[in-house]
Amino acid sequence: MPSTTDSSTGEPLHRRRPQRLRVQNFFVSRDGIAAGEDQSLERPFGHVDPGPLTEWAGATDSWPNRTDPGGSRGVDDHIVRDFTHNIGAEIMGSHKFSPFRGPWTSEDWKGWWGDDPPFRTPVFVLTHHLRPSFSLSDTTFHFLDASPSEALRIAMDAAQGKDVRLGGGVTTVLEFLEAGLVDDLHIAVAPHDIGSGLRLWSSPTDFEDGFHHESVLSPSGMEHHFFWR
Amino acid sequence: MPSTTDSSTGEPLHRRRPQRLRVQNFFVSRDGIAAGEDQSLERPFGHVDPGPLTEWAGATDSWPNRTDPGGSRGVDDHIVRDFTHNIGAEIMGSHKFSPFRGPWTSEDWKGWWGDDPPFRTPVFVLTHHLRPSFSLSDTTFHFLDASPSEALRIAMDAAQGKDVRLGGGVTTVLEFLEAGLVDDLHIAVAPHDIGSGLRLWSSPTDFEDGFHHESVLSPSGMEHHFFWR
């Protein structure tokens, strides 16, 4: 007898909901800064030290890059668990993929994530400088010179009924929001100010137009903001 | 090439962690009451009205019994999403399965959940009154007259590397806690007192021995408590 449930979600197939475009575990400072300027090979977040923005996630049991046991299994972990759940593809901007600008001078660069990237789905990198697709472990990187809506259509097809993660960076998230394409956002606000850099928002209320919005304060000190249509 | 990831979690198989016994979305009142006395066919929670304890979960997008669109997708939903994630079997007490006591006079009773129960895994019902296994949609109910540790061993085998959910009721959860067999608990405390009934705890601190513990206040008014070893 064929299974009537989705192997990823355990949900009955006849109740499968429409696909969504989701921003998850997106980190900003209390003053809305997501990354620094002057990104380089040595400093993927530019002048901003990402440690204070990301340490809450690295402390959880479910953090994809975690290698040590002993991670927390409270509210932060329940949120981080969603990184892979029902995700069938990712879209990312070129600056998330690489520190290089302009045409590729070699194809040696394969992303920041080593031989075993945490995505484990097709990943679509938006760039004006195309290069051939390649695979590392269970992740395949494709390069697209496309509008947000075109990229989303391609990624939704590749996701085979699952959702698509919009992985950032901040410029890419703002472009997809501007185009009205984002269904869910989870933004994790750290209790630190940075002052200058690439800004997601002046205030969380900037994103409330067309979205439900709620926030919760975690024991880690993070304020998690959720937006959904 | 065979996949190196688990189809349910997206995790690399070589990083699969040990199986856990998890209590999830367990509802109590502010004064620690989980169910009423005098359970009957008409009143599965006895004298207690479960509405004020469960409405937060029913309002979420991911609630397994939900049929309407428009559910919330904030922190409560992120917690409810975990109901099926990486769960391969459930253990439940006899009073969660049925309002009847003593030997079965017929086998017509098939649980409270209709033709399509939300579990979608093997379910092991602990009872002194055995009857044959049966299936409804993707769920198969088995009946075991076994100690908590024996039942857990059988359920872990059936779960094939995934975790086991301990579904309640309150007496069953307390028996497994007493036996030291529970790895994770999520208890959702409603902002309502009930006064009398079957009590999980006098206070959340009753469970802190041997567990990490944290809590978070949801915008719904629920206080979610997480315990893990």
XYZ file of C-alpha atoms in Angstrom:
458
model
C 0.000 0.000 0.000
C 1.572 3.347 -0.960
C 2.119 5.745 1.914
C -0.369 8.588 2.203
C 2.020 10.755 4.247
C 4.871 13.028 3.272
C 8.096 11.431 4.477
C 9.531 14.796 5.498
C 6.657 16.269 7.477
C 4.508 13.272 8.423
C 1.545 15.269 7.120
C -1.166 13.552 5.082
C -0.531 14.285 1.411
C -4.147 15.292 0.794
C -3.697 18.097 3.315
C -0.462 19.427 1.826
C -0.600 23.214 1.939
C 0.648 25.637 -0.748
C 4.407 26.179 -0.946
C 5.856 29.140 0.944
C 8.948 31.328 0.685
C 10.478 31.475 4.185
C 13.218 33.585 5.773
C 14.528 31.699 8.818
C 17.053 32.402 11.542
C 17.940 35.755 10.022
C 20.170 37.614 12.491
C 20.162 41.354 13.172
C 21.434 43.625 15.917
C 19.051 45.585 18.166
C 19.577 48.538 15.833
C 18.683 46.480 12.749
C 22.133 45.789 11.279
C 22.529 42.437 9.522
C 26.059 42.689 8.112
C 28.961 45.067 7.740
C 30.330 46.807 4.732
C 33.634 45.891 3.065
C 32.975 42.140 2.908
C 36.158 40.184 2.193
C 37.412 36.616 2.079
C 38.664 36.985 5.627
C 35.557 38.813 6.895
C 32.344 37.433 5.353
C 30.300 39.863 7.468
C 32.549 42.839 6.687
C 33.358 45.050 9.667
C 30.670 43.393 11.793
C 31.663 40.576 14.156
C 28.874 38.018 13.617
C 29.577 36.233 16.927
C 27.166 38.230 19.113
C 24.426 37.846 16.471
C 24.805 34.104 15.945
C 25.960 32.616 19.245
C 22.378 31.923 20.415
C 21.876 29.607 17.417
C 25.254 27.913 17.723
C 24.394 27.031 21.338
C 21.365 24.932 20.289
C 21.224 21.184 19.767
C 19.868 21.552 16.228
C 22.329 24.073 14.772
C 23.322 22.493 11.429
C 27.033 23.143 11.816
C 27.153 21.841 15.371
C 29.600 19.040 16.057
C 29.607 18.910 19.881
C 26.890 17.323 22.024
C 25.258 19.274 24.838
C 23.314 21.893 22.896
C 20.252 23.537 24.424
C 16.789 22.123 23.640
C 14.526 25.008 24.680
C 12.744 27.673 22.667
C 15.785 28.754 20.614
C 16.332 25.153 19.617
C 12.684 24.648 18.631
C 13.083 27.614 16.275
C 16.434 26.461 14.843
C 14.959 22.984 14.220
C 12.908 24.489 11.441
C 15.991 25.196 9.316
C 15.547 22.008 7.262
C 11.936 21.049 7.947
C 9.924 20.909 4.733
C 12.535 22.952 2.839
C 13.183 21.800 -0.722
C 15.424 24.568 -2.091
C 17.247 27.770 -1.093
C 17.662 31.081 -2.872
C 20.647 33.233 -1.843
C 22.231 36.434 -3.033
C 25.695 36.489 -4.563
C 27.259 38.079 -1.465
C 26.069 35.233 0.720
C 27.792 32.827 -1.658
C 31.079 34.632 -2.187
C 33.165 37.704 -1.315
C 34.156 38.245 -4.954
C 32.609 40.881 -7.220
C 32.413 40.928 -11.000
C 33.095 38.106 -13.479
C 34.573 34.875 -12.111
C 38.334 34.717 -12.704
C 38.327 31.065 -11.604
C 35.745 28.557 -10.464
C 37.761 27.335 -7.502
C 35.490 29.141 -5.032
C 32.736 26.802 -3.850
C 31.138 28.806 -1.019
C 32.005 29.300 2.643
C 30.722 25.929 3.869
C 33.427 23.371 3.106
C 32.835 19.946 1.566
C 29.523 19.309 3.359
C 27.315 22.423 3.159
C 24.302 22.440 5.502
C 21.665 23.082 2.813
C 21.237 19.532 1.361
C 18.902 20.791 -1.383
C 19.344 22.691 -4.641
C 20.649 26.222 -3.903
C 20.052 29.033 -6.411
C 22.645 31.822 -6.284
C 21.414 35.083 -7.824
C 24.217 36.702 -9.796
C 24.883 38.555 -13.022
C 27.998 36.392 -13.462
C 26.950 32.877 -14.363
C 29.023 29.723 -13.974
C 28.247 25.988 -14.218
C 26.303 24.213 -11.490
C 28.298 22.000 -9.103
C 27.533 19.643 -6.210
C 29.137 19.272 -2.783
C 27.806 16.300 -0.807
C 23.963 16.607 -0.899
C 23.911 20.275 -1.984
C 23.887 21.447 -5.614
C 24.620 25.109 -6.359
C 23.032 26.673 -9.441
C 23.662 30.215 -10.709
C 20.804 32.369 -11.951
C 20.668 35.824 -13.509
C 16.968 36.344 -12.865
C 14.414 38.628 -11.251
C 13.113 37.648 -7.795
C 9.846 36.333 -9.238
C 11.630 34.297 -11.936
C 14.067 32.883 -9.392
C 11.211 31.968 -7.062
C 9.355 30.112 -9.806
C 12.466 28.058 -10.609
C 13.196 27.321 -6.955
C 9.573 26.326 -6.248
C 9.734 23.830 -9.112
C 12.993 22.409 -7.783
C 11.542 22.148 -4.243
C 8.954 19.577 -5.432
C 6.112 20.734 -3.209
C 8.230 21.729 -0.226
C 8.944 25.311 0.833
C 11.817 27.497 -0.366
C 14.197 29.174 2.078
C 15.327 32.714 1.266
C 18.774 32.613 2.792
C 19.855 36.265 2.536
C 21.845 38.409 2.609
C 20.004 41.485 3.683
C 19.859 43.084 0.218
C 18.286 39.960 -1.233
C 15.706 39.717 1.567
C 14.710 43.355 1.011
C 14.375 42.809 -2.766
C 12.037 39.837 -2.301
C 10.010 41.715 0.341
C 9.701 44.691 -1.995
C 8.393 42.318 -4.686
C 5.796 40.943 -2.238
C 7.114 37.383 -2.550
C 7.901 36.468 1.076
C 5.360 34.402 3.061
C 7.151 33.927 6.421
C 10.031 35.677 8.180
C 11.761 34.791 11.402
C 14.185 37.524 12.466
C 16.340 36.983 15.564
C 17.251 40.287 17.227
C 20.366 40.234 19.406
C 20.642 42.461 22.513
C 23.565 44.431 21.024
C 23.817 47.602 18.977
C 26.267 47.826 16.070
C 25.758 51.368 14.800
C 26.465 51.163 11.074
C 26.319 48.593 8.290
C 23.748 46.921 6.077
C 20.401 47.562 7.686
C 17.329 45.297 7.558
C 14.960 47.755 9.243
C 14.726 50.841 11.423
C 12.241 48.977 13.590
C 10.331 45.668 13.365
C 7.170 47.690 12.723
C 8.634 48.529 9.272
C 7.616 45.014 8.186
C 4.081 44.909 9.561
C 2.341 46.039 6.374
C 0.546 42.959 5.057
C 1.972 40.655 7.703
C 0.855 39.283 11.032
C 3.612 40.015 13.554
C 4.466 38.669 16.981
C 7.605 38.558 19.093
C 8.852 36.547 22.032
C 11.785 37.058 24.393
C 13.975 33.980 24.751
C 15.952 33.177 27.938
C 19.074 33.582 25.739
C 18.304 37.306 25.489
C 17.278 37.046 21.823
C 14.017 38.619 20.748
C 12.480 36.440 18.059
C 10.180 38.224 15.612
C 7.784 36.240 13.432
C 5.960 37.666 10.419
C 3.532 35.718 8.261
C 0.931 36.520 5.624
C 24.102 7.350 -5.460
C 22.256 6.571 -2.219
C 21.178 9.582 -0.188
C 23.311 10.376 2.837
C 20.519 12.338 4.546
C 17.544 11.254 6.591
C 14.401 11.974 4.569
C 12.517 13.132 7.665
C 15.021 15.505 9.217
C 17.382 16.429 6.385
C 20.223 15.621 8.779
C 23.284 13.742 7.534
C 22.925 10.104 8.572
C 26.465 9.947 9.958
C 25.500 12.663 12.454
C 22.292 10.965 13.603
C 22.030 11.392 17.365
C 20.825 8.779 19.878
C 17.066 8.234 20.052
C 15.119 10.191 22.673
C 11.847 9.788 24.543
C 9.972 13.099 24.217
C 6.873 14.561 25.875
C 5.476 17.284 23.594
C 2.630 19.762 23.779
C 1.539 18.438 27.166
C -1.120 20.817 28.544
C -1.590 21.788 32.194
C -3.369 24.540 34.058
C -1.469 27.186 36.024
C -2.068 25.068 39.124
C -0.641 21.951 37.460
C -3.848 20.048 36.562
C -3.691 17.991 33.349
C -7.065 16.232 33.385
C -10.148 15.750 35.481
C -11.391 12.744 37.371
C -14.411 10.641 36.292
C -13.332 10.266 32.639
C -16.195 9.036 30.460
C -17.030 8.482 26.816
C -18.667 11.904 26.712
C -15.922 13.646 28.730
C -12.435 12.350 27.817
C -10.891 14.884 30.233
C -13.388 14.125 33.044
C -14.703 17.164 34.876
C -12.058 19.424 33.286
C -12.977 21.429 30.172
C -9.888 20.997 27.958
C -10.719 24.047 25.836
C -8.766 26.648 27.831
C -5.756 24.299 27.968
C -5.654 23.414 24.269
C -6.989 26.426 22.374
C -3.480 27.942 21.918
C -2.422 24.826 19.962
C -5.615 24.613 17.932
C -5.013 28.212 16.794
C -1.694 27.325 15.124
C -1.089 26.518 11.473
C 0.576 23.188 12.308
C -2.005 21.693 14.698
C -2.474 18.151 13.346
C -6.280 18.165 13.571
C -6.602 21.578 11.948
C -8.784 21.753 8.846
C -9.158 25.532 8.374
C -6.523 27.837 6.880
C -5.392 30.946 8.718
C -3.547 29.445 11.671
C -0.851 31.433 13.473
C 2.798 30.919 12.478
C 4.620 32.427 15.468
C 6.299 30.850 18.476
C 3.375 28.584 19.442
C 3.334 27.235 15.903
C 7.094 26.625 15.858
C 6.613 24.486 18.983
C 3.562 22.611 17.649
C 5.458 21.845 14.413
C 7.609 19.449 16.357
C 4.684 17.059 16.948
C 5.675 14.809 14.041
C 9.292 15.807 13.370
C 11.631 12.838 13.741
C 8.994 10.843 15.692
C 8.853 7.138 14.820
C 6.463 5.771 17.473
C 4.209 6.831 20.350
C 3.611 5.290 23.760
C 0.328 6.172 25.489
C -1.474 5.085 28.641
C -4.763 3.196 28.482
C -6.801 6.222 29.613
C -5.527 8.295 26.696
C -6.724 5.538 24.361
C -10.119 4.801 25.878
C -12.599 5.707 28.624
C -13.291 2.029 29.402
C -11.819 0.172 32.385
C -11.269 -3.549 32.818
C -11.388 -6.313 30.191
C -12.627 -5.379 26.718
C -16.272 -6.394 26.238
C -15.972 -5.626 22.512
C -13.262 -4.416 20.182
C -15.427 -1.790 18.499
C -13.602 1.062 20.278
C -10.738 2.332 18.120
C -9.664 5.458 20.000
C -10.935 9.050 20.047
C -9.429 10.106 16.733
C -11.775 8.844 13.995
C -10.635 7.087 10.819
C -7.472 9.184 10.347
C -5.592 9.491 13.675
C -2.853 12.146 13.757
C -0.048 9.824 14.920
C 0.923 8.143 11.583
C 3.355 5.779 13.317
C 3.048 2.662 15.463
C 1.297 3.543 18.759
C 1.817 1.357 21.828
C -1.060 1.442 24.329
C -0.048 0.307 27.821
C -2.818 -1.811 29.334
C -3.337 -4.932 31.420
C -6.133 -5.887 29.013
C -4.629 -6.961 25.713
C -6.369 -7.068 22.350
C -5.181 -7.532 18.753
C -3.324 -4.760 16.917
C -5.287 -2.793 14.310
C -4.577 -0.035 11.779
C -6.456 3.148 10.920
C -5.016 5.001 7.926
C -1.249 5.357 8.629
C -1.477 4.599 12.372
C -1.227 1.088 13.867
C -2.275 0.583 17.489
C -0.560 -2.175 19.479
C -1.453 -3.196 23.053
C 1.258 -3.949 25.590
C 1.176 -5.183 29.181
C 4.709 -4.082 29.999
C 6.826 -2.011 32.358
C 7.876 1.466 31.193
C 11.398 0.278 30.360
C 10.126 -2.766 28.413
C 7.620 -0.623 26.523
C 10.307 1.926 25.693
C 12.626 -0.751 24.293
C 9.854 -2.070 22.025
C 8.855 1.423 20.868
C 12.476 2.427 20.184
C 12.874 -0.635 17.969
C 9.664 0.213 16.110
C 10.781 3.843 15.657
C 13.736 2.746 13.486
C 16.193 5.342 14.676
C 13.705 8.157 15.191
C 12.501 9.430 18.576
C 9.541 8.116 20.559
C 6.757 10.413 21.747
C 5.343 9.780 25.216
C 1.774 10.911 24.648
C 0.357 10.826 28.188
C -1.855 10.869 30.099
C -0.500 12.406 33.233
C -0.189 9.114 35.152
C 1.859 7.597 32.338
C 4.158 10.623 32.096
C 4.801 10.488 35.843
C 5.566 6.731 35.708
C 8.155 7.201 32.952
C 9.688 10.188 34.757
C 9.906 8.154 37.975
C 11.720 5.434 36.000
C 14.198 8.023 34.666
C 13.332 7.283 31.039
C 12.281 10.725 29.709
C 14.824 12.797 27.728
C 12.768 15.890 26.761
C 9.555 17.468 28.050
C 7.621 20.398 26.684
C 4.819 21.409 29.055
C 2.426 24.206 28.009
C 0.997 26.029 31.033
C -2.305 27.846 30.467
C -3.114 31.079 32.356
C -6.086 29.436 34.133
C -6.478 27.645 37.462
C -8.631 24.519 37.700
C -8.398 23.601 41.385
C -8.688 19.819 41.457
C -7.985 16.870 39.187
C -5.040 14.804 38.006
C -1.957 16.834 38.824
C 1.345 16.862 36.906
C 3.258 18.973 39.425
C 2.932 21.430 42.283
C 5.379 23.697 40.479
C 7.657 23.413 37.411
C 10.620 23.279 39.795
C 9.427 19.777 40.807
C 10.929 18.511 37.542
C 14.295 20.261 37.648
C 16.201 17.383 39.241
C 18.436 15.996 36.489
C 17.028 18.298 33.809
C 17.944 21.593 32.258
C 14.883 23.858 32.471
C 13.846 27.048 30.736
C 10.547 28.789 30.111
C 9.233 31.394 27.709
C 6.030 33.452 27.708
C 4.168 33.323 24.403
C 1.992 36.184 23.102
C -0.929 33.723 23.405
C -0.546 33.836 27.192
C 0.858 30.309 27.382
C 4.032 29.733 29.370
C 6.058 27.048 27.612
C 8.385 25.024 29.842
C 11.185 22.963 28.328
C 13.147 20.300 30.197
C 15.973 18.249 28.727
C 18.723 15.983 30.022
